[in-house]
Short mmCIF file of C-alpha atoms and ligand atoms in Angstrom, two decimals:
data_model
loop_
_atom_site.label_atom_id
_atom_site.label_comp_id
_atom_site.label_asym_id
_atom_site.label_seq_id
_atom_site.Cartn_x
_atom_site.Cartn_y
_atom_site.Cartn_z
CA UNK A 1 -10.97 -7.77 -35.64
CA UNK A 2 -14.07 -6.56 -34.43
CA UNK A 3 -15.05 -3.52 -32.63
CA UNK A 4 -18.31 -3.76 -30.98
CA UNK A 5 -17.23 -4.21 -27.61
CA UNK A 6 -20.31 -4.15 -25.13
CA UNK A 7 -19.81 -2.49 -21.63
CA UNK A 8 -15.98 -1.70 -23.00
CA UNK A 9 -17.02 1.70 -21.09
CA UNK A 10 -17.46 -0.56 -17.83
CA UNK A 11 -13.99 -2.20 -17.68
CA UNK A 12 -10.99 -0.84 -15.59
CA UNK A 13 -8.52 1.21 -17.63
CA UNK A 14 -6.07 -2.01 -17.28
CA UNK A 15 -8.44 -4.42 -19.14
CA UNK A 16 -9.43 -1.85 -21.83
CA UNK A 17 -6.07 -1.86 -23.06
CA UNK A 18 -5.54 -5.32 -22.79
CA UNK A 19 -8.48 -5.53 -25.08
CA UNK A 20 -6.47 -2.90 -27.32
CA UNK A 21 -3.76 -4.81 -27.11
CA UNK A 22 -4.93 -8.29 -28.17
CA UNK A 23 -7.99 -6.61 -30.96
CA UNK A 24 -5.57 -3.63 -32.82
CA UNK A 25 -2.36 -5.46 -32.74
CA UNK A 26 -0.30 -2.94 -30.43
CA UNK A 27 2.80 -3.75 -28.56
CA UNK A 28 4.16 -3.83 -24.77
CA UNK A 29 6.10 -0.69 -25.88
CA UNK A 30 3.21 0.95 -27.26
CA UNK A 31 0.75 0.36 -24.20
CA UNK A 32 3.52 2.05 -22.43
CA UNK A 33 3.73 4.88 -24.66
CA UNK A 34 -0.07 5.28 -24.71
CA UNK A 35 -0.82 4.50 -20.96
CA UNK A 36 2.19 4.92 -18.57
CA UNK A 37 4.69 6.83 -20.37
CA UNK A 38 2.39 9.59 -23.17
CA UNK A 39 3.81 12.46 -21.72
CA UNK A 40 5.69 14.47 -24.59
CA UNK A 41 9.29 14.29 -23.69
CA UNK A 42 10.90 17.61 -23.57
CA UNK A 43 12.89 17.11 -25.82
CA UNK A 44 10.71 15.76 -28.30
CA UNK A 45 8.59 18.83 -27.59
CA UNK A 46 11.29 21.40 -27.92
CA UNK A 47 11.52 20.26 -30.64
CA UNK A 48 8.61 20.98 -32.19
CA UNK A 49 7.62 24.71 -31.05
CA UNK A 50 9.74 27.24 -29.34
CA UNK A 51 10.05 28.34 -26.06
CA UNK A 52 8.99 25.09 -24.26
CA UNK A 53 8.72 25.07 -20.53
CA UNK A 54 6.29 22.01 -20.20
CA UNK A 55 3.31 20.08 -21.88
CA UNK A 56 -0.42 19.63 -21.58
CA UNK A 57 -1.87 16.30 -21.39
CA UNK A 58 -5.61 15.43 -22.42
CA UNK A 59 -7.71 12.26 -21.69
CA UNK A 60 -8.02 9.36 -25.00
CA UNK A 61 -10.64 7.64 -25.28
CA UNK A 62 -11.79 4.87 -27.62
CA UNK A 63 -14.85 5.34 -29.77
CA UNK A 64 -15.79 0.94 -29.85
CA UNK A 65 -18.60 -0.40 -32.68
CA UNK A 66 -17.24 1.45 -35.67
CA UNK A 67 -17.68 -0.18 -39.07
CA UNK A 68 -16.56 1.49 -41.56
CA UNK A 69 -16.76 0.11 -45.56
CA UNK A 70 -17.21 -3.08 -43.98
CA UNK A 71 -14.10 -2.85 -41.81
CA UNK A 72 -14.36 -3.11 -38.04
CA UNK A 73 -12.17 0.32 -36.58
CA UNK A 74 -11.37 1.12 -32.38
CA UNK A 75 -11.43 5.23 -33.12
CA UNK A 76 -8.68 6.42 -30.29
CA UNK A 77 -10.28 10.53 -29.40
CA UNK A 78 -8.28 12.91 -27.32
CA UNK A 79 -10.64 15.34 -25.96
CA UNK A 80 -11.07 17.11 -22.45
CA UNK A 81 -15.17 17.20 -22.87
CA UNK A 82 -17.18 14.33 -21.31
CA UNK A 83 -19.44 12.22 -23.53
CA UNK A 84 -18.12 12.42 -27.08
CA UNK A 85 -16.38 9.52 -26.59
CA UNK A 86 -19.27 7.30 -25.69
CA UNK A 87 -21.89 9.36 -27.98
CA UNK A 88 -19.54 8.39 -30.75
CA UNK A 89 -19.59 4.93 -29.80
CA UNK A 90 -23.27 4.68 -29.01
CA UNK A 91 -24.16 5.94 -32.61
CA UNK A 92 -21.90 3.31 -34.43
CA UNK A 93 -23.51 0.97 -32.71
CA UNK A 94 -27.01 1.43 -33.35
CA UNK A 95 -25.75 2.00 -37.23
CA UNK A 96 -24.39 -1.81 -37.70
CA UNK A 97 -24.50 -4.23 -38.78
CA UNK A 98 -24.14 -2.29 -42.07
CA UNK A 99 -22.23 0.73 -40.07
CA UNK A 100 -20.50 4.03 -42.25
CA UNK A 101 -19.88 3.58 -45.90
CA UNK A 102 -17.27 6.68 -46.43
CA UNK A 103 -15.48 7.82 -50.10
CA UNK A 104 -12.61 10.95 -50.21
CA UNK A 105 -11.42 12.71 -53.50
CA UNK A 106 -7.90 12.46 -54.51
CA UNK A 107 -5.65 14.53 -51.55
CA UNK A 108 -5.72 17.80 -53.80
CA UNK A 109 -4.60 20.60 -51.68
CA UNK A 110 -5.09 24.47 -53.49
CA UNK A 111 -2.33 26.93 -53.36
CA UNK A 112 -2.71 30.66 -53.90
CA UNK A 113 -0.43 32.78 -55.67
CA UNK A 114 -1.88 36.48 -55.74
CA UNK A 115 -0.42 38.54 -58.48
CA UNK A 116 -1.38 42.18 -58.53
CA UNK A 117 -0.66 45.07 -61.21
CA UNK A 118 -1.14 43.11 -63.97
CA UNK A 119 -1.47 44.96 -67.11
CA UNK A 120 -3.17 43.36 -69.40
CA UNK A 121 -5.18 40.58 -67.31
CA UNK A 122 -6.88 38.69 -70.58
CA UNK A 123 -3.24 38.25 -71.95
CA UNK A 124 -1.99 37.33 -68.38
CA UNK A 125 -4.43 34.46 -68.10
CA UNK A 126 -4.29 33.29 -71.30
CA UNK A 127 -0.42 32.99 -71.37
CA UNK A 128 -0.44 31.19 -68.09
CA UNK A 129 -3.30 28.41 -69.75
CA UNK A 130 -0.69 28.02 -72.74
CA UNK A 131 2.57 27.67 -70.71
CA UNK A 132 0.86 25.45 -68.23
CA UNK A 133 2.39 22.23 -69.24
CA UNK A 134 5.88 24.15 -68.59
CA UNK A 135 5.10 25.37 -65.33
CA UNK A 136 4.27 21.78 -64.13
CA UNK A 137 7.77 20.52 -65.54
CA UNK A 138 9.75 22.78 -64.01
CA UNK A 139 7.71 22.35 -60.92
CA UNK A 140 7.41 18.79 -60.66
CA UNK A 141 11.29 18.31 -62.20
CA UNK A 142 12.97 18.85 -59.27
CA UNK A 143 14.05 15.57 -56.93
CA UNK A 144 10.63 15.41 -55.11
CA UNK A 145 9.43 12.81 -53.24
CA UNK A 146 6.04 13.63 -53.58
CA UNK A 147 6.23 13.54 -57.02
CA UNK A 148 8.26 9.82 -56.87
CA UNK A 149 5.03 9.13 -54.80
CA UNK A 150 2.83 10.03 -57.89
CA UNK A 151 2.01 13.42 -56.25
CA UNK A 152 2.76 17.14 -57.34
CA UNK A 153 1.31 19.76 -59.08
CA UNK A 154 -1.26 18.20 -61.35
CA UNK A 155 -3.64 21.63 -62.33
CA UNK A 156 -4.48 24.74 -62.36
CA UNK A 157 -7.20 27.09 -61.52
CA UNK A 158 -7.41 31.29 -62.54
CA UNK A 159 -9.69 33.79 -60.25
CA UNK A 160 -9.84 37.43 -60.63
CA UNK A 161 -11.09 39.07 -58.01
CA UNK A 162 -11.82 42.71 -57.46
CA UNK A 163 -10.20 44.04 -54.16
CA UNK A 164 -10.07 47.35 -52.15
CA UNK A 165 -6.51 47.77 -53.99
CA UNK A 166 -7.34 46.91 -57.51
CA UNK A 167 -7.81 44.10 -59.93
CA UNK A 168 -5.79 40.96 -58.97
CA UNK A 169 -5.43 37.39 -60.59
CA UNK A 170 -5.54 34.53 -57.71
CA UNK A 171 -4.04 31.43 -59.56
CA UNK A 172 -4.70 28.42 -57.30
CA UNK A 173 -1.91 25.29 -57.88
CA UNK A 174 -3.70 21.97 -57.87
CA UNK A 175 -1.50 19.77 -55.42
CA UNK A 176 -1.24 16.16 -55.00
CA UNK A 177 0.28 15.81 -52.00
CA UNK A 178 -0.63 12.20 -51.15
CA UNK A 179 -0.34 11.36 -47.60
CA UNK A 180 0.86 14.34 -46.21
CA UNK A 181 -1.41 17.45 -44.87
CA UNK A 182 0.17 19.46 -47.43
CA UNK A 183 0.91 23.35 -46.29
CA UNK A 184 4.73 22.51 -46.24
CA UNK A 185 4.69 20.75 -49.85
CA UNK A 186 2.09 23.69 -50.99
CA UNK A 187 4.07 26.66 -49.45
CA UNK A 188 7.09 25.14 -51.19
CA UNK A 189 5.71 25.04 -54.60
CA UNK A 190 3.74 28.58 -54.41
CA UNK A 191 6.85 30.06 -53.79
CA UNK A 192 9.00 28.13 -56.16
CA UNK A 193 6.01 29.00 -58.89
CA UNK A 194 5.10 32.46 -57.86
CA UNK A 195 8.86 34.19 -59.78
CA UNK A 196 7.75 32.61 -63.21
CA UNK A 197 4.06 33.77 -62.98
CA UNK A 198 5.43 37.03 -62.57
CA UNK A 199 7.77 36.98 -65.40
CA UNK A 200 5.03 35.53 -67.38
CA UNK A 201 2.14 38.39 -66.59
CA UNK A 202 4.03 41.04 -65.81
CA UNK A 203 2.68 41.10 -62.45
CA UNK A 204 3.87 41.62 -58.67
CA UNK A 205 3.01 38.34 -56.19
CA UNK A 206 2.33 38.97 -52.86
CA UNK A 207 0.70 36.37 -51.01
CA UNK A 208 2.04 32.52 -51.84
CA UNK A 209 0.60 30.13 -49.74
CA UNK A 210 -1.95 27.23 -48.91
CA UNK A 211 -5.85 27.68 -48.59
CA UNK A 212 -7.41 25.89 -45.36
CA UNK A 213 -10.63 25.85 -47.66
CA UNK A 214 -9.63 22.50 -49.41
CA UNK A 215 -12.33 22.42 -51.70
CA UNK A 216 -10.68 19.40 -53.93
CA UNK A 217 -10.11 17.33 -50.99
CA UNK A 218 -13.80 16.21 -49.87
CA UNK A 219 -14.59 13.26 -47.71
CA UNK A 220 -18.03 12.43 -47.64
CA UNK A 221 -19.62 9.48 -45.20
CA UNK A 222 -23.10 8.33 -44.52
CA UNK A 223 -25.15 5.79 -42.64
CA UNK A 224 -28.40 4.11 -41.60
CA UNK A 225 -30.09 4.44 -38.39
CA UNK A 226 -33.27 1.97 -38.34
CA UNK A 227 -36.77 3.15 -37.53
CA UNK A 228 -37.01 0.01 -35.37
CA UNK A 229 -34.09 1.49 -32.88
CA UNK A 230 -34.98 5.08 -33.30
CA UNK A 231 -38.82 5.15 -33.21
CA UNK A 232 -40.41 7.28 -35.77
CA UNK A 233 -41.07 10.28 -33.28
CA UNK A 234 -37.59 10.30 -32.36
CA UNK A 235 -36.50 10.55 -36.46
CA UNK A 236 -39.42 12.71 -37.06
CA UNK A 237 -37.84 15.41 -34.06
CA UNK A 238 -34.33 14.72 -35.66
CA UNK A 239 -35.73 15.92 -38.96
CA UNK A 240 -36.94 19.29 -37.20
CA UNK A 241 -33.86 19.83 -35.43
CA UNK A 242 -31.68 19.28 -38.69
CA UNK A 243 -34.17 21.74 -40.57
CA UNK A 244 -33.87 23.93 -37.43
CA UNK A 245 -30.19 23.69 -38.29
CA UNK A 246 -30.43 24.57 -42.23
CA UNK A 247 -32.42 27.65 -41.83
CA UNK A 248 -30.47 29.45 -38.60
CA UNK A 249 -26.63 30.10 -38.69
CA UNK A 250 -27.24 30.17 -35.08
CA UNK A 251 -28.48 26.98 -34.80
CA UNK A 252 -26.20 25.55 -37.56
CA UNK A 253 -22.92 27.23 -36.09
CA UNK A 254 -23.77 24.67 -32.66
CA UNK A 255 -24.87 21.89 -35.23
CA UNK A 256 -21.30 22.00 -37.04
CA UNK A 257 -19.64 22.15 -33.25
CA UNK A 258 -20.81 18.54 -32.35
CA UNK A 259 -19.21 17.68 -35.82
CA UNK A 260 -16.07 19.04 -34.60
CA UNK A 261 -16.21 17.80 -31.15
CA UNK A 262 -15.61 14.25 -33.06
CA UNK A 263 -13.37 15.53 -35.83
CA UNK A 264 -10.93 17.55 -34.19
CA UNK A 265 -10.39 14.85 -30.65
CA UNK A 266 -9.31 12.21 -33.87
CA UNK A 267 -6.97 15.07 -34.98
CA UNK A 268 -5.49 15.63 -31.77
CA UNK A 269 -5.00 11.86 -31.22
CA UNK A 270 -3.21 11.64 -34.46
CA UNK A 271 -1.40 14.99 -34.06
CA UNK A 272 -3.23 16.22 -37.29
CA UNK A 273 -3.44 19.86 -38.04
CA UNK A 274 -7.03 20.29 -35.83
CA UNK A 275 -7.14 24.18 -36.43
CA UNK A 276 -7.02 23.61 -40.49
CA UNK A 277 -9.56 21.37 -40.14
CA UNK A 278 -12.05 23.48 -38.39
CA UNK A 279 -10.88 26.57 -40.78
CA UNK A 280 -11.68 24.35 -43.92
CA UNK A 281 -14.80 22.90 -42.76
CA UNK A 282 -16.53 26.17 -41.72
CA UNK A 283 -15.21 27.75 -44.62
CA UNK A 284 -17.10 25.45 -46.89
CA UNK A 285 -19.86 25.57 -44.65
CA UNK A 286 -20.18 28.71 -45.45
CA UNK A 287 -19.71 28.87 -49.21
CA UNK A 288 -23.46 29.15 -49.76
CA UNK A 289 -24.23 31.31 -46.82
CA UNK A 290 -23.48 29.59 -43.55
CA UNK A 291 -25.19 25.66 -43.52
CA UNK A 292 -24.98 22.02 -41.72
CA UNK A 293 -22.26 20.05 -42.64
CA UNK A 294 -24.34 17.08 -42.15
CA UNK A 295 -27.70 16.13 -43.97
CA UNK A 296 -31.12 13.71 -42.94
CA UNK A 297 -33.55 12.30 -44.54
CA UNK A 298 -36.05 9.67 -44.04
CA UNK A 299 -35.24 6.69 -46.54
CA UNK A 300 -38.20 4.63 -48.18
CA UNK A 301 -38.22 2.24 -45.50
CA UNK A 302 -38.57 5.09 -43.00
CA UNK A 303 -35.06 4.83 -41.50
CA UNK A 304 -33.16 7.58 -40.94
CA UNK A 305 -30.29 8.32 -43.03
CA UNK A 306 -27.83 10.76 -42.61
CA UNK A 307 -24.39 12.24 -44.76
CA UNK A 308 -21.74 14.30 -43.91
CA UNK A 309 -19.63 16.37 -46.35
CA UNK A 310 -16.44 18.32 -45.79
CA UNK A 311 -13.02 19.31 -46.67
CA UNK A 312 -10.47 17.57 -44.83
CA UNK A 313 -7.04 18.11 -44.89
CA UNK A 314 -5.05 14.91 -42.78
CA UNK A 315 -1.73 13.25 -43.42
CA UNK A 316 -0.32 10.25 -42.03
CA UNK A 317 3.45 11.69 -42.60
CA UNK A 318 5.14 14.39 -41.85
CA UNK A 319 5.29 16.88 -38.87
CA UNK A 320 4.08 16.00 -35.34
CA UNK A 321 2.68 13.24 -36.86
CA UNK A 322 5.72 11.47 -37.39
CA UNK A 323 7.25 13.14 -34.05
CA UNK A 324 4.42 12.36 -31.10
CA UNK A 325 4.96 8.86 -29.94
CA UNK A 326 1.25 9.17 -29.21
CA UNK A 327 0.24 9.74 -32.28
CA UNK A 328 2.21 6.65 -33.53
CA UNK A 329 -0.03 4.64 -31.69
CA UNK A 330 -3.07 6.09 -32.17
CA UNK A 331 -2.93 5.54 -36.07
CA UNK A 332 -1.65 2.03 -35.90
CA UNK A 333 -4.80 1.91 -33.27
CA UNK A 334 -6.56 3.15 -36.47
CA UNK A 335 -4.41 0.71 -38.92
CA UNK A 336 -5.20 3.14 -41.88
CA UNK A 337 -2.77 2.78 -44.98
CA UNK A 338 -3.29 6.01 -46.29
CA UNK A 339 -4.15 10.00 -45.30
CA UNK A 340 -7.70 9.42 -47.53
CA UNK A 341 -8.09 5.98 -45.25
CA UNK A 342 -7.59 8.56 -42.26
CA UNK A 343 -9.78 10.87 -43.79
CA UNK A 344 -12.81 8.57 -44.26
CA UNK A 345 -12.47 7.67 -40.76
CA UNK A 346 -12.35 11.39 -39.24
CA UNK A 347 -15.65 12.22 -41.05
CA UNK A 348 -17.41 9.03 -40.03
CA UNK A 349 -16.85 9.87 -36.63
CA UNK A 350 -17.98 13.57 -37.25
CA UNK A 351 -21.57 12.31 -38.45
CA UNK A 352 -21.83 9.96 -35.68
CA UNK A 353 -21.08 12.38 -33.41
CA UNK A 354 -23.91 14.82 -35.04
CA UNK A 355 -26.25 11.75 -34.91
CA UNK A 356 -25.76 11.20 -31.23
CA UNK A 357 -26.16 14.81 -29.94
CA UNK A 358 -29.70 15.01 -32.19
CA UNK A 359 -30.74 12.08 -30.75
CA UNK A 360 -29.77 13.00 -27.19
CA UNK A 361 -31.35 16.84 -27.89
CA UNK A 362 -34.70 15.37 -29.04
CA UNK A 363 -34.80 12.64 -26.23
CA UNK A 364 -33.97 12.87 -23.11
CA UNK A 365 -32.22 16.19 -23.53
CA UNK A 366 -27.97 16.52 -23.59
CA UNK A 367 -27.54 17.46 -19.75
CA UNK A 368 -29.07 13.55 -19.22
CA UNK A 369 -25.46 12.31 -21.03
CA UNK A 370 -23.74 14.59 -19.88
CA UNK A 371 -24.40 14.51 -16.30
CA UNK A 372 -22.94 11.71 -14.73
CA UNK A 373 -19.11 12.59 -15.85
CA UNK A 374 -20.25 15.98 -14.91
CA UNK A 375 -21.28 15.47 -11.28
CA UNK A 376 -17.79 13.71 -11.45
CA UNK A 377 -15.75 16.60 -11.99
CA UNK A 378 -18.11 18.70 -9.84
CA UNK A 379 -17.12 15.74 -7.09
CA UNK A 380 -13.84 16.25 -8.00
CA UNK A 381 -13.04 20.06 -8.05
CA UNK A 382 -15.64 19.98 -4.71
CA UNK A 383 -12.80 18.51 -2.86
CA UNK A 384 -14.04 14.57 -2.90
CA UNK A 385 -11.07 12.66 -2.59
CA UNK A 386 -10.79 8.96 -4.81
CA UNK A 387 -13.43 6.77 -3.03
CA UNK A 388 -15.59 9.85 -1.95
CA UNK A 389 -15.86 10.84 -6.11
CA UNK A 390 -18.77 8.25 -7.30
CA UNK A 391 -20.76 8.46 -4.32
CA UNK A 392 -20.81 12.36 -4.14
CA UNK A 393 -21.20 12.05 -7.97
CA UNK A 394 -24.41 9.83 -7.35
CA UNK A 395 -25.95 11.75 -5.25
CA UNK A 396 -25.88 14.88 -7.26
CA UNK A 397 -27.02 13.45 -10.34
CA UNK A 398 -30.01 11.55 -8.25
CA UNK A 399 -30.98 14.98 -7.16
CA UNK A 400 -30.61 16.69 -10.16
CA UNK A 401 -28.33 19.54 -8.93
CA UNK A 402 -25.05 19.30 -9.93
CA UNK A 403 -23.71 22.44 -8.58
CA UNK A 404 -20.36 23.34 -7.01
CA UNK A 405 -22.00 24.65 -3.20
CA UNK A 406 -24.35 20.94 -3.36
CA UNK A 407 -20.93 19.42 -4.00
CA UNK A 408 -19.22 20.76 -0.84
CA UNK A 409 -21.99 20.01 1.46
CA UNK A 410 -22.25 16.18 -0.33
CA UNK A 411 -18.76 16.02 0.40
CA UNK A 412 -19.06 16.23 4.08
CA UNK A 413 -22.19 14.11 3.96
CA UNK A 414 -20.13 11.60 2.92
CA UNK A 415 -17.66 11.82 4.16
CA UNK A 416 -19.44 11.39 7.28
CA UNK A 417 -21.47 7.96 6.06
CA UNK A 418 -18.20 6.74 5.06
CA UNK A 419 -16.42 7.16 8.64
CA UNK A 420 -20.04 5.95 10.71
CA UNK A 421 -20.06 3.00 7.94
CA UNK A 422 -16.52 2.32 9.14
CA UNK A 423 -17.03 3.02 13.32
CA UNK A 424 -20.16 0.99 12.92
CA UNK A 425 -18.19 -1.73 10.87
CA UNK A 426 -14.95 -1.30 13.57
CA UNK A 427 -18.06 -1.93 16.56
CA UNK A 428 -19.17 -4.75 14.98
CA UNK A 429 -16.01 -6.83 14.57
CA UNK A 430 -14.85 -5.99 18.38
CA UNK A 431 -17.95 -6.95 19.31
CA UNK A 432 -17.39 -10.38 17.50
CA UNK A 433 -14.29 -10.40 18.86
CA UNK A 434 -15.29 -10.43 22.19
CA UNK A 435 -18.05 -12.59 21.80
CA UNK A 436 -15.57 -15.04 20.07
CA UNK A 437 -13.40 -14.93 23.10
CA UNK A 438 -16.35 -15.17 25.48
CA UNK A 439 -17.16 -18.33 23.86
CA UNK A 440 -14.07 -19.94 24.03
CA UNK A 441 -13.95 -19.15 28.18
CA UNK A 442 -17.19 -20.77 28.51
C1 LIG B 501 -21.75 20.26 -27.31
O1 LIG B 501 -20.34 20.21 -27.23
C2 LIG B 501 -22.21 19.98 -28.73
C3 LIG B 501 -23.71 20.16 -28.95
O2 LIG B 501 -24.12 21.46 -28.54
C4 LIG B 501 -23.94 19.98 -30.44
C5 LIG B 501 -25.35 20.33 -30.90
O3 LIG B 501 -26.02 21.13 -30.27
O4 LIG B 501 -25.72 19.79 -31.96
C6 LIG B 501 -24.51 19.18 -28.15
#
């Protein structure tokens, strides 16, 4: 299968997911779900939260040109803003033929158990080292799939910290939890854990649950983008903006939002947790006061290469994973076998994302991409009605003012051109008529 599609953007919505169809392997029943039927049912959705009077639906796009360890990937986004679709796509373009090589640790998810009032903390720690072994029996002994799966509590990790109220002993569980996102599996076993620890230290436990920060479960990705695409001015102005970004939170706070523009629409697709991922990957931005989560540098050859690093919690199983007919499709879209699969992917598309917004920023400037979808929605909220959208669109972007009051007046503009186009069109064929018929006398 391969995913460099050229023009894919071009093509009616109909051929695109014909293409889908025929290149990822998806079914009649699936274009249905995806195209004609992806509203959440209400049932399914009452499901899921409480309260339910309705749903929200969002656009998906398809990031094309992806390569990712040497596999071809179609990356399906859900996302309401305009261009991170195609910026995603436009980067993984110009990085093949060698596209993303991407690695992930083992899915390690940290739980906290906070014990406070310990007595003797020294003794507390030291018997929880020496019993550790026991702990993980009796917490891993009980009928657990995830532990069938090779998953489960597999270490453990002692902080003390020093709060407003006192001394306390954070003990983080180590969690395999395979291809799940892990809070349920985590929550489970902090609380199952947390009566023991107290026994054992004497202590009180208050808190017992996941950390967003997954520090053990880090994806990192990386790619090439050639000197002969770029030009060296344009890598030499990506290099300032990405040092820019190192030295300013301010700077690196907007930096770390394209990232997420890319990250989170692959969540959303795939129903994933979005709002752990953006917790976690700030968080660790942040661990040595506030920084990038992407990298650049100019390779020997002069290329630019960039990296991305980050925690990333995503599961495949599980949740409204399992539940959102959408989000079926949009991982068999993504044919990943595994959460870490999924996990390479989401970070891939993060960095290219980060790429593509440099780029733009240092070129022609981001309004330039972002204008023509832009002036579309101006059209649209302006009042332009289906075939009245791309030519008011046109004209705004041509003169550079995409603003609601230009809309309304383009409206009527065109509207007018578009009924004297058809008057001078309905003139025209009476007059042939008549001349026809003229003829035909004589
Ligand atoms: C807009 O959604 C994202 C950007 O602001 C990211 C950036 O500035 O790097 C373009």
């Amino acid at each position: 299968m391969r995913s460099d599609i050229s023009g894919f953007y071009k093509l009616p919505v109909e051929r695109r997911l014909r293409i889908l169809r025929e290149r990822a392997g998806l079914s009649k029943s699936d274009i249905k779900t995806l195209a004609h039927n992806s509203a959440l049912l209400h049932e399914t959705a009452d499901m899921m939260i409480e309260n339910v009077v309705g749903t929200i639906q969002l656009p998906i796009g398809i990031a094309t040109h992806f390569k990712i360890n040497g596999v071809d990937k179609f990356v399906p986004m859900a996302i309401e803003e305009s261009s991170v679709v195609a910026a995603a796509s436009y980067a993984a373009k110009l990085a093949r033929p060698e596209g993303f090589k991407a690695s992930s640790d083992e899915p390690l998810m940290i739980g906290q158990i906070q014990l406070k009032s310990i007595k003797n903390m020294e003794k507390a720690k030291k018997d929880i080292v020496r019993r550790f072994e026991e702990l993980k029996s009796i917490a891993n002994g009980r009928e657990s799939v995830l532990v069938k799966l090779g998953g489960g509590l597999k270490g453990i990790e002692l902080r003390e910290l020093d709060t407003d109220r006192g001394k306390m002993l954070i003990v983080h569980l180590l969690i395999d939890v395979r291809d799940a996102m892990g809070a349920n599996a985590v929550n489970t076993y902090c609380e199952e854990i947390a009566p023991y620890l107290e026994e054992l230290t004497g202590g009180k436990s208050v808190l017992k649950i996941i950390s967003n920060l997954a520090a053990r479960r880090i994806v990192r990705a990386r790619a090439v983008w050639k000197k002969n695409d770029l030009g060296k001015e344009t890598i030499d102005r990506i290099l300032d903006a990405y040092a820019f970004a190192k030295a300013d939170p301010y700077r690196a706070a907007t930096h770390n939002k394209g990232v997420m523009n890319a990250i989170d629409a692959v969540m959303i697709a795939t129903c994933n947790d979005w709002r752990a991922a953006e917790a976690g990957a700030h968080a660790y931005a942040a661990l040595n006061g506030y920084k990038p989560l992407t990298a650049y540098e100019k390779n020997k050859n002069g290329d630019l290469a960039g990296k991305i690093e980050l925690p990333l919690a995503v599961g495949l199983v599980g949740g409204a994973t399992r539940m959102h007919p959408v989000a079926q499709v949009a991982l068999k879209i993504l044919d990943v076998n595994s959460a870490r699969d999924l996990a390479e992917v989401v970070a891939c598309v993060g960095l290219a994302n980060n790429f593509a917004a440099l780029r733009a920023m240092v070129k022609e400037g981001i309004r330039q991409g972002h204008m023509k979808l832009h002036a579309t929605n101006i059209a649209h909220m302006a009042g332009a009605k289906e075939e009245e959208i791309a030519l008011v669109a046109k004209r705004l972007v041509e003169e550079g003012n995409i603003s609601y009051s230009r809309a309304r007046q383009a409206v009527k503009q065109v509207r007018y051109d578009i009924r004297k186009k058809k008057i001078k069109k309905l003139i025209r064929s009476v007059r042939q008529r008549v001349q026809h018929k003229t003829e035909r006398k004589n």
